[in-house]
Short mmCIF file of C-alpha atoms in Angstrom, two decimals:
data_model
loop_
_atom_site.label_atom_id
_atom_site.label_comp_id
_atom_site.label_asym_id
_atom_site.label_seq_id
_atom_site.Cartn_x
_atom_site.Cartn_y
_atom_site.Cartn_z
CA MET A 273 0.37 -0.05 0.16
CA ARG A 274 1.53 3.57 -1.28
CA ARG A 275 1.66 7.04 -1.96
CA GLU A 276 1.03 10.55 -2.38
CA ILE A 277 -0.38 13.30 -2.98
CA CYS A 278 -3.66 16.08 -3.45
CA GLY A 279 -5.78 18.25 -5.38
CA ARG A 280 -7.00 20.61 -3.58
CA THR A 281 -8.41 24.34 -3.54
CA VAL A 282 -6.64 26.90 -1.93
CA ARG A 283 -8.00 30.32 -1.02
CA ARG A 284 -5.70 33.06 -2.20
CA ARG A 285 -4.89 35.71 0.89
CA LEU A 286 -3.70 39.28 0.87
CA VAL A 287 -0.19 39.36 3.26
CA ASP A 288 1.38 42.55 4.45
CA GLU A 289 5.26 42.91 5.22
CA MET A 290 4.14 41.88 8.74
CA VAL A 291 3.14 38.15 7.71
CA LEU A 292 6.01 38.49 5.06
CA LYS A 293 8.39 38.68 8.21
CA SER A 294 6.96 36.19 9.88
CA ILE A 295 7.28 33.52 7.17
CA PHE A 296 10.94 33.86 7.54
CA LEU A 297 11.15 32.76 11.32
CA LEU A 298 8.66 30.18 10.40
CA GLY A 299 11.85 28.20 8.43
CA CYS A 300 13.33 28.33 11.98
CA LEU A 301 10.30 26.87 13.46
CA THR A 302 10.00 24.12 10.98
CA LEU A 303 13.21 22.30 12.82
CA ALA A 304 11.07 21.76 15.27
CA SER A 305 9.47 18.37 14.28
CA ALA A 306 11.93 16.63 12.62
CA ASP A 307 10.93 12.90 12.24
CA ILE A 308 13.45 12.24 10.04
CA PRO A 309 17.14 14.11 10.55
CA VAL A 310 16.24 16.34 7.73
CA ALA A 311 15.64 20.65 8.74
CA CYS A 312 15.32 22.51 6.00
CA TYR A 313 14.35 26.58 6.14
CA TYR A 314 11.57 27.85 4.32
CA GLU A 315 13.92 29.96 2.16
CA ASP A 316 15.87 26.74 1.33
CA ILE A 317 12.85 25.75 -0.66
CA ARG A 318 11.80 28.70 -2.10
CA GLY A 319 12.83 29.30 -5.50
CA THR A 320 12.66 27.79 -9.10
CA TRP A 321 13.05 23.97 -9.29
CA THR A 322 13.53 21.21 -12.10
CA PHE A 323 11.51 18.25 -11.69
CA GLN A 324 12.44 14.93 -13.76
CA GLU A 325 9.59 12.95 -14.16
CA THR A 326 8.52 9.24 -15.58
CA GLU A 327 6.46 7.65 -17.68
CA ARG A 328 2.45 8.82 -16.06
CA SER A 329 1.37 5.36 -16.24
CA GLY A 330 1.66 3.74 -12.68
CA ASP A 331 -1.08 3.59 -10.10
CA SER A 332 -1.37 3.75 -6.23
CA SER A 333 1.02 0.75 -5.91
CA LEU A 334 4.16 2.80 -7.33
CA SER A 335 7.40 2.42 -6.03
CA CYS A 336 10.14 4.81 -6.35
CA ASP A 337 12.83 3.19 -4.90
CA GLU A 338 14.28 3.35 -8.29
CA LEU A 339 13.64 7.05 -10.63
CA GLY A 340 13.74 5.28 -14.19
CA PRO A 341 13.82 6.73 -17.37
CA VAL A 342 12.74 10.60 -17.48
CA VAL A 343 10.36 11.39 -19.76
CA HIS A 344 9.06 15.10 -18.47
CA THR A 345 11.02 17.94 -17.46
CA LYS A 346 9.08 20.80 -15.50
CA THR A 347 10.46 23.54 -14.55
CA PHE A 348 8.76 25.28 -11.19
CA THR A 349 8.97 28.44 -9.46
CA LEU A 350 7.80 28.73 -6.32
CA SER A 351 6.79 31.93 -4.46
CA PHE A 352 5.90 33.50 -1.32
CA PRO A 353 3.46 32.66 0.37
CA ASP A 354 2.33 29.73 -1.40
CA THR A 355 2.51 30.66 -5.47
CA VAL A 356 3.60 28.04 -7.94
CA MET A 357 4.14 28.80 -11.67
CA ASP A 358 5.57 25.99 -14.42
CA GLU A 359 7.98 27.14 -17.27
CA LEU A 360 4.57 27.63 -19.37
CA GLY A 361 3.24 30.64 -17.14
CA ASN A 362 0.58 28.09 -15.38
CA GLU A 363 0.00 28.71 -11.64
CA GLY A 364 -0.85 26.13 -8.90
CA THR A 365 -0.04 26.20 -5.17
CA TRP A 366 2.92 24.93 -3.02
CA THR A 367 3.44 24.14 1.10
CA MET A 368 6.43 22.70 2.90
CA ILE A 369 5.92 20.17 5.30
CA SER A 370 7.30 21.13 8.04
CA SER A 371 11.11 20.90 7.40
CA GLN A 372 10.83 17.66 6.04
CA GLY A 373 9.69 18.10 2.16
CA PHE A 374 7.25 20.05 0.33
CA GLU A 375 4.26 19.48 -1.99
CA VAL A 376 3.18 21.26 -5.43
CA ASN A 377 0.09 20.97 -7.45
CA ILE A 378 -0.39 22.71 -10.52
CA ASN A 379 -1.99 21.82 -13.56
CA GLY A 380 -4.04 18.94 -12.20
CA ARG A 381 -1.10 17.15 -10.99
CA SER A 382 0.40 17.21 -7.66
CA TYR A 383 3.96 16.04 -6.36
CA PHE A 384 5.68 15.27 -3.34
CA ALA A 385 9.00 14.16 -1.64
CA PHE A 386 10.98 14.24 1.10
CA SER A 387 14.43 17.00 1.10
CA TYR A 388 17.40 14.68 0.95
CA TYR A 389 19.76 14.17 3.74
CA GLU A 390 22.48 11.48 4.58
CA GLY A 391 23.66 10.66 7.94
CA ASP A 392 21.45 9.62 11.04
CA TRP A 393 19.74 11.57 14.47
CA VAL A 394 23.12 11.46 15.65
CA ASN A 395 25.19 13.45 12.56
CA SER A 396 23.45 14.53 9.54
CA ILE A 397 23.52 16.98 6.40
CA SER A 398 20.75 17.91 4.44
CA TYR A 399 21.22 18.45 1.56
CA CYS A 400 17.65 21.19 0.57
CA ASP A 401 18.43 22.05 -2.91
CA ARG A 402 17.49 18.51 -3.87
CA THR A 403 14.85 15.65 -3.02
CA PHE A 404 14.84 12.24 -2.74
CA ASN A 405 12.47 10.31 -5.00
CA GLY A 406 8.99 11.24 -4.64
CA TRP A 407 5.82 10.64 -6.34
CA SER A 408 3.22 12.48 -8.82
CA ARG A 409 -0.03 11.79 -9.96
CA ASP A 410 -3.06 13.79 -11.48
CA LYS A 411 -5.78 15.17 -8.82
CA THR A 412 -7.78 12.29 -9.98
CA VAL A 413 -5.95 9.80 -8.35
CA ARG A 414 -4.46 8.15 -11.44
CA ASN A 415 -1.36 8.30 -14.06
CA TRP A 416 1.31 7.92 -11.34
CA SER A 417 4.78 8.68 -11.69
CA CYS A 418 8.23 8.97 -10.24
CA PHE A 419 10.21 12.31 -9.78
CA LYS A 420 12.95 14.08 -8.33
CA GLY A 421 13.72 17.31 -7.67
CA GLN A 422 16.95 20.00 -8.04
CA LYS A 423 17.00 23.44 -6.94
CA ASN A 424 18.62 25.28 -10.01
CA THR A 425 20.82 27.45 -7.38
CA LYS A 426 23.14 25.61 -4.72
CA ALA A 427 22.03 25.74 -1.04
CA THR A 428 24.30 25.61 1.60
CA PRO A 429 24.08 22.09 3.26
CA ARG A 430 23.04 22.18 7.20
CA VAL A 431 24.81 20.07 9.23
CA SER A 432 22.84 18.82 12.38
CA LYS A 433 24.81 17.35 15.44
CA ARG A 434 22.62 16.30 18.24
CA PRO A 435 24.01 14.95 21.56
CA GLN A 436 23.45 11.20 22.41
CA ARG A 437 20.95 10.85 25.18
CA LEU A 438 20.09 8.51 28.12
CA GLU A 439 17.35 7.17 26.10
CA GLU A 440 16.83 3.94 27.40
CA GLN A 441 16.74 5.18 31.12
CA GLN A 442 13.10 4.56 32.86
CA TYR A 443 10.78 7.29 32.99
CA ARG A 444 10.63 8.58 37.18
CA VAL A 445 7.85 10.73 38.05
CA ASP A 446 9.33 14.05 39.30
CA HIS A 447 7.36 15.11 42.69
CA ARG A 448 9.33 18.33 43.01
CA HIS A 449 8.65 18.99 39.34
CA ILE A 450 4.77 18.59 40.32
CA ALA A 451 4.68 20.88 43.49
CA GLN A 452 6.31 23.42 41.38
CA ILE A 453 3.86 23.67 38.86
CA ASN A 454 1.56 23.71 41.41
CA ALA A 455 2.89 26.48 43.54
CA ILE A 456 3.69 28.86 40.72
CA GLN A 457 0.30 29.41 38.91
CA THR A 458 -3.62 28.44 39.65
CA SER A 459 -4.98 28.38 36.02
CA TRP A 460 -4.11 24.50 36.03
CA THR A 461 -3.07 21.81 38.53
CA ALA A 462 -0.62 19.02 37.60
CA ARG A 463 -0.37 15.55 39.62
CA ALA A 464 2.00 12.39 39.20
CA TYR A 465 1.14 9.60 36.54
CA PRO A 466 2.84 6.47 37.69
CA GLN A 467 1.58 4.29 34.55
CA PHE A 468 4.11 6.25 33.05
CA GLU A 469 6.94 4.80 34.59
CA GLN A 470 6.47 1.62 32.51
CA TYR A 471 8.58 3.77 29.65
CA THR A 472 11.43 4.93 28.82
CA LEU A 473 12.85 8.36 28.11
CA LYS A 474 13.01 7.60 24.39
CA GLU A 475 9.42 6.25 24.74
CA MET A 476 7.97 9.37 26.77
CA GLN A 477 9.38 11.39 24.18
CA LEU A 478 7.67 9.32 21.38
CA ARG A 479 4.42 9.29 22.89
CA SER A 480 5.13 13.48 22.77
CA GLY A 481 5.77 13.50 19.07
CA GLY A 482 9.12 12.30 18.33
CA ARG A 483 12.77 13.95 18.35
CA GLY A 484 12.83 17.34 17.78
CA ALA A 485 14.09 20.73 18.95
CA THR A 486 12.74 23.15 20.98
CA PRO A 487 11.33 25.91 18.56
CA PRO A 488 11.79 30.14 19.33
CA PRO A 489 9.10 31.92 20.04
CA ALA A 490 5.91 31.61 17.60
CA SER A 491 6.23 33.95 14.79
CA PRO A 492 2.74 36.31 14.48
CA PRO A 493 0.35 35.17 12.81
CA PRO A 494 -1.44 36.28 9.58
CA PRO A 495 -3.65 38.99 10.22
CA SER A 496 -7.78 38.44 10.46
CA SER A 497 -9.41 40.66 7.60
CA PRO A 498 -12.81 42.21 9.44
CA GLU A 499 -15.16 40.03 7.46
CA LEU A 500 -13.61 37.13 9.61
CA LEU A 501 -13.80 38.86 12.46
CA ALA A 502 -17.09 39.97 11.95
CA ARG A 503 -18.07 36.14 11.59
CA LEU A 504 -16.33 35.10 14.55
CA ASN A 505 -18.70 37.49 16.65
CA LEU A 506 -21.50 35.61 15.34
CA LEU A 507 -20.10 32.27 16.93
CA PRO A 508 -21.15 31.20 20.57
CA GLU A 509 -19.03 31.93 23.27
CA THR A 510 -18.80 28.36 23.98
CA PHE A 511 -18.84 25.20 21.68
CA ASP A 512 -18.14 21.36 21.81
CA TRP A 513 -18.66 18.93 19.35
CA ARG A 514 -18.93 16.34 22.57
CA ASP A 515 -22.05 18.01 22.67
CA VAL A 516 -23.82 19.76 20.52
CA GLU A 517 -27.79 20.15 21.29
CA GLY A 518 -27.02 17.03 23.33
CA VAL A 519 -25.32 14.92 20.72
CA ASN A 520 -21.65 13.25 20.93
CA TYR A 521 -19.77 13.61 17.67
CA VAL A 522 -16.28 12.42 18.97
CA GLY A 523 -15.35 9.10 19.40
CA GLY A 524 -13.42 7.42 22.64
CA VAL A 525 -10.06 8.36 23.82
CA ARG A 526 -7.54 6.03 22.77
CA ASP A 527 -3.87 5.31 23.86
CA GLN A 528 -0.65 5.41 21.57
CA ALA A 529 0.99 3.73 24.34
CA GLN A 530 5.27 4.03 23.35
CA CYS A 531 4.76 4.60 19.33
CA GLY A 532 5.26 7.81 18.22
CA SER A 533 1.95 7.89 16.45
CA CYS A 534 0.12 10.76 18.08
CA TYR A 535 -0.21 12.16 13.92
CA VAL A 536 -1.80 9.02 13.06
CA PHE A 537 -4.38 9.29 15.62
CA ALA A 538 -4.99 13.04 15.56
CA SER A 539 -5.70 12.07 11.61
CA THR A 540 -7.80 9.27 11.93
CA ALA A 541 -9.44 11.18 15.24
CA MET A 542 -10.15 14.10 13.07
CA LEU A 543 -12.16 11.69 9.74
CA GLU A 544 -14.15 9.72 12.24
CA SER A 545 -15.69 12.76 13.88
CA ARG A 546 -15.90 14.42 10.97
CA LEU A 547 -17.51 11.25 9.38
CA ARG A 548 -19.99 11.12 12.60
CA VAL A 549 -20.74 14.71 11.90
CA LYS A 550 -21.53 14.39 7.95
CA THR A 551 -23.73 11.44 8.77
CA ARG A 552 -25.48 12.35 11.96
CA ASN A 553 -23.57 9.23 13.59
CA GLN A 554 -25.26 7.16 11.20
CA ARG A 555 -21.26 6.14 10.51
CA GLN A 556 -18.95 5.49 13.58
CA ASP A 557 -16.05 4.53 12.15
CA VAL A 558 -12.94 3.52 14.52
CA PHE A 559 -10.28 3.64 11.54
CA SER A 560 -6.69 1.81 11.71
CA THR A 561 -4.01 3.38 13.36
CA GLN A 562 -1.92 0.47 12.83
CA ASP A 563 -2.69 0.18 8.86
CA VAL A 564 -0.71 3.70 8.98
CA VAL A 565 2.30 3.17 10.99
CA SER A 566 2.81 -0.23 8.97
CA CYS A 567 2.00 0.62 5.59
CA SER A 568 2.31 4.21 5.05
CA ALA A 569 5.13 5.03 2.70
CA VAL A 570 4.73 8.39 4.04
CA SER A 571 5.16 8.26 7.46
CA GLN A 572 7.90 6.88 9.88
CA GLY A 573 6.21 4.40 11.45
CA CYS A 574 6.55 4.91 15.35
CA ASP A 575 9.22 7.69 14.80
CA GLY A 576 7.00 9.94 14.02
CA GLY A 577 5.32 11.43 11.01
CA PHE A 578 3.21 14.15 9.81
CA LYS A 579 -1.02 14.43 9.77
CA TYR A 580 -1.51 16.54 6.69
CA LEU A 581 0.39 13.33 5.15
CA ILE A 582 -1.80 11.27 6.62
CA ALA A 583 -5.22 12.69 6.69
CA GLY A 584 -4.27 14.30 3.84
CA ARG A 585 -2.47 12.49 1.22
CA TYR A 586 -2.42 8.97 2.46
CA ALA A 587 -6.17 9.20 3.16
CA MET A 588 -7.22 10.60 -0.05
CA GLU A 589 -4.76 7.80 -2.13
CA GLN A 590 -4.86 4.59 -0.03
CA GLY A 591 -8.18 4.94 2.05
CA MET A 592 -8.50 4.31 5.90
CA VAL A 593 -9.56 0.83 7.19
CA ALA A 594 -11.17 -0.34 10.10
CA GLU A 595 -9.42 -1.12 13.27
CA GLU A 596 -10.23 -4.70 12.89
CA CYS A 597 -8.59 -5.05 9.85
CA ASN A 598 -4.95 -4.13 11.00
CA PRO A 599 -5.53 -3.93 15.01
CA TYR A 600 -3.15 -1.55 16.95
CA THR A 601 0.21 -2.83 18.79
CA ALA A 602 2.05 0.19 18.86
CA GLN A 603 4.71 -1.40 17.24
CA ASP A 604 6.74 -0.87 13.83
CA ASP A 605 5.67 -4.10 12.27
CA THR A 606 5.30 -5.64 8.99
CA CYS A 607 2.09 -4.49 6.88
CA ASP A 608 -0.60 -7.08 7.70
CA THR A 609 -3.47 -5.12 6.73
CA ASP A 610 -6.41 -7.01 5.57
CA LEU A 611 -6.79 -6.46 1.81
CA SER A 612 -10.27 -7.54 1.48
CA CYS A 613 -11.18 -4.75 3.97
CA ALA A 614 -13.42 -1.47 2.33
CA ARG A 615 -11.58 1.91 2.45
CA THR A 616 -12.86 5.33 3.20
CA TYR A 617 -11.01 8.18 1.12
CA VAL A 618 -10.95 11.82 1.29
CA SER A 619 -12.17 14.23 -1.29
CA GLU A 620 -9.65 17.51 0.15
CA TYR A 621 -7.47 18.58 2.59
CA SER A 622 -4.88 21.51 3.31
CA PHE A 623 -3.60 23.46 6.02
CA LEU A 624 -5.99 25.63 7.71
CA GLY A 625 -5.28 28.66 5.99
CA GLY A 626 -3.65 27.55 2.69
CA TYR A 627 -0.09 26.57 3.32
CA TYR A 628 2.05 25.64 6.22
CA GLY A 629 2.63 28.39 8.95
CA GLY A 630 -0.75 30.21 7.30
CA GLY A 631 -2.96 29.25 10.00
CA SER A 632 -4.03 31.08 12.74
CA GLU A 633 -6.86 30.77 15.97
CA ASP A 634 -9.09 32.80 14.43
CA LEU A 635 -9.38 30.38 11.51
CA MET A 636 -9.46 27.61 13.71
CA MET A 637 -12.68 29.24 15.86
CA GLU A 638 -14.36 29.17 12.53
CA ALA A 639 -13.73 26.28 10.82
CA LEU A 640 -13.79 23.64 14.00
CA VAL A 641 -17.72 25.29 14.41
CA ALA A 642 -18.54 25.02 10.92
CA ARG A 643 -16.83 22.11 9.32
CA GLY A 644 -16.05 20.05 12.40
CA PRO A 645 -12.39 18.94 14.67
CA MET A 646 -9.47 19.11 12.92
CA ALA A 647 -6.30 17.72 13.59
CA VAL A 648 -3.64 20.26 15.35
CA SER A 649 -0.08 20.44 16.53
CA TYR A 650 1.59 22.13 19.61
CA MET A 651 4.78 21.78 21.59
CA VAL A 652 5.21 19.24 24.53
CA TYR A 653 7.23 20.80 27.48
CA ASP A 654 7.92 19.01 30.61
CA ASP A 655 5.32 20.04 32.37
CA PHE A 656 2.56 18.97 30.16
CA HIS A 657 3.11 15.35 30.78
CA ASN A 658 1.72 15.91 34.81
CA TYR A 659 -1.40 17.87 33.30
CA GLU A 660 -4.51 16.68 35.56
CA GLY A 661 -6.88 19.52 34.52
CA GLY A 662 -7.61 23.35 34.36
CA VAL A 663 -6.62 25.34 31.42
CA TYR A 664 -3.23 24.12 30.50
CA HIS A 665 -0.26 27.09 29.73
CA HIS A 666 3.75 26.05 29.67
CA THR A 667 4.80 27.18 32.84
CA GLY A 668 8.40 27.10 32.30
CA ALA A 669 9.31 24.69 34.92
CA ARG A 670 11.95 21.88 34.42
CA SER A 671 11.89 18.53 35.44
CA ASP A 672 15.47 17.88 37.40
CA PHE A 673 14.96 14.16 36.22
CA ASN A 674 13.44 14.41 33.06
CA PRO A 675 14.72 17.50 30.62
CA HIS A 676 12.66 16.62 27.91
CA GLU A 677 13.32 18.68 24.23
CA GLY A 678 10.23 20.26 23.20
CA THR A 679 8.48 18.28 20.52
CA ASN A 680 5.67 18.70 18.38
CA HIS A 681 2.71 16.65 19.41
CA ALA A 682 -0.72 16.01 17.23
CA VAL A 683 -4.40 15.88 18.79
CA LEU A 684 -7.73 16.25 18.03
CA LEU A 685 -9.36 19.83 18.50
CA VAL A 686 -12.88 19.59 19.75
CA GLY A 687 -13.99 22.65 21.06
CA TYR A 688 -13.31 25.87 22.77
CA GLY A 689 -14.77 28.05 25.71
CA VAL A 690 -13.96 30.48 28.54
CA ASP A 691 -13.19 29.15 32.24
CA PRO A 692 -15.93 30.36 34.46
CA ALA A 693 -13.67 30.59 37.64
CA THR A 694 -10.84 32.57 36.14
CA GLY A 695 -12.24 34.10 32.58
CA GLU A 696 -9.40 32.32 31.17
CA LYS A 697 -10.15 31.31 26.69
CA TYR A 698 -9.41 27.89 25.91
CA TRP A 699 -9.15 25.49 23.68
CA THR A 700 -10.31 21.46 24.43
CA CYS A 701 -8.53 18.89 22.94
CA ARG A 702 -8.54 15.26 22.73
CA ASN A 703 -5.10 13.79 23.41
CA SER A 704 -3.62 10.03 23.04
CA TRP A 705 -2.26 9.13 26.36
CA GLY A 706 -5.53 7.12 27.60
CA ALA A 707 -9.03 8.24 29.52
CA ASP A 708 -6.96 8.03 32.74
CA TRP A 709 -4.75 11.18 31.84
CA GLY A 710 -5.97 14.63 32.16
CA GLU A 711 -9.89 15.67 32.29
CA ASP A 712 -11.13 11.90 31.14
CA GLY A 713 -8.39 11.67 28.39
CA PHE A 714 -9.13 15.76 27.36
CA PHE A 715 -7.54 18.81 28.17
CA ARG A 716 -8.07 22.47 27.80
CA ILE A 717 -5.16 24.74 26.64
CA ARG A 718 -4.87 28.72 26.69
CA ARG A 719 -6.77 30.07 23.23
CA GLY A 720 -5.79 33.67 22.05
CA SER A 721 -2.03 33.60 22.68
CA ASN A 722 -1.10 30.67 20.28
CA GLU A 723 -0.15 28.65 23.24
CA CYS A 724 2.49 26.29 22.95
CA ASN A 725 2.15 27.35 19.08
CA ILE A 726 -1.40 25.70 18.49
CA GLY A 727 -2.84 28.12 16.31
CA SER A 728 0.08 27.32 13.87
CA PHE A 729 -0.56 24.40 12.06
CA ALA A 730 -4.08 22.86 11.72
CA VAL A 731 -5.03 20.58 9.67
CA GLU A 732 -8.55 19.62 8.11
CA ALA A 733 -9.88 16.91 5.63
CA THR A 734 -13.01 16.37 4.27
CA PRO A 735 -14.20 12.57 4.21
CA VAL A 736 -16.41 10.99 2.06
CA PRO A 737 -19.16 9.38 3.82
#
């Protein structure tokens, strides 16, 4: 089971000088979610590329391990913020996928490839002016081909050296850390979770999204238009898809265990919830997360991945199967999905705002109410593991025992509201750490300040019932 890409309709946006500067900052922010050891900035990718492409005669099982004879040579100029133009003057759209690769959609075709690197997690060199072999197809998910990209201008290789960690050391609850969190603020409470002590430090890091580096402060979001602000004024003060006129459209909480598969759980949860919304709960699917972990060519299994590629590309091209077709094992097992199982697909998908980094909390609020729960990302810091209840914000408190790096974690956004006791605005999200964590498996996080970057990289998709 294999492969990618998307045809999507993206709203064009007018951006001012402030947004231009913020996108440059996003080039640094992309380093936060490296699930393979490649780290490319926005400015490394922006520019003119030559794609060498094979014959367009494959299907979704196409393997691009070898490129094959080049039949088509295309030139694409990628411009700010998400515009692409080919050598004939045709226009389309493009987006980065964090720091890992990029996608181009033009002339009814879609291209995706990971950026090229050499090395491993300890020592790696990113060659951001070229790609690994990637996949291309038309927007009807037919006529597949392989391609590789080469930028027409040379980019300086980026050398990354990461210290080796005591990753196999067992995680231990730090009670001093918990007491410190509760002493320095009153918005939320922390408590010990002894069940986490079954995991190693590496496994706790994988539960938090994978290996990565702490990003700089979030850049300013694109400004909201007066029209958007007027529409927001019409929305209710509180909203939750778990209780819309007494009806719950959100499935039960699951536990990803020691596998770095939060991106899969967030993606499948969004598709499950949106199917419930579209069918008025006539369909209450639970999709197989293991099928993605074991069978997807656009993820890194238990080492992490990207909700955009799963909720979008994988769901559009390969489709989702029921949990019983490949039950979850929390391991990088070989692909063993029952091929007779029916699949559910999506018709479109995108980053909120149209491109990576184009989102905002205002757009999230509108899209949540209008179209259903969505997959969001944010930075997990040490203090979040001990969350018990309340409106979370990062306290800055650090654990002496377990100084985790910040990593990108993906969850399901289901609602928003205002805390009656404190007046704090919050988002409500479903985590994938089991129902005995947080507020019955859910948590609330501060809204309106882009807390832990939660407003920057939301993804939504439209499942086909």
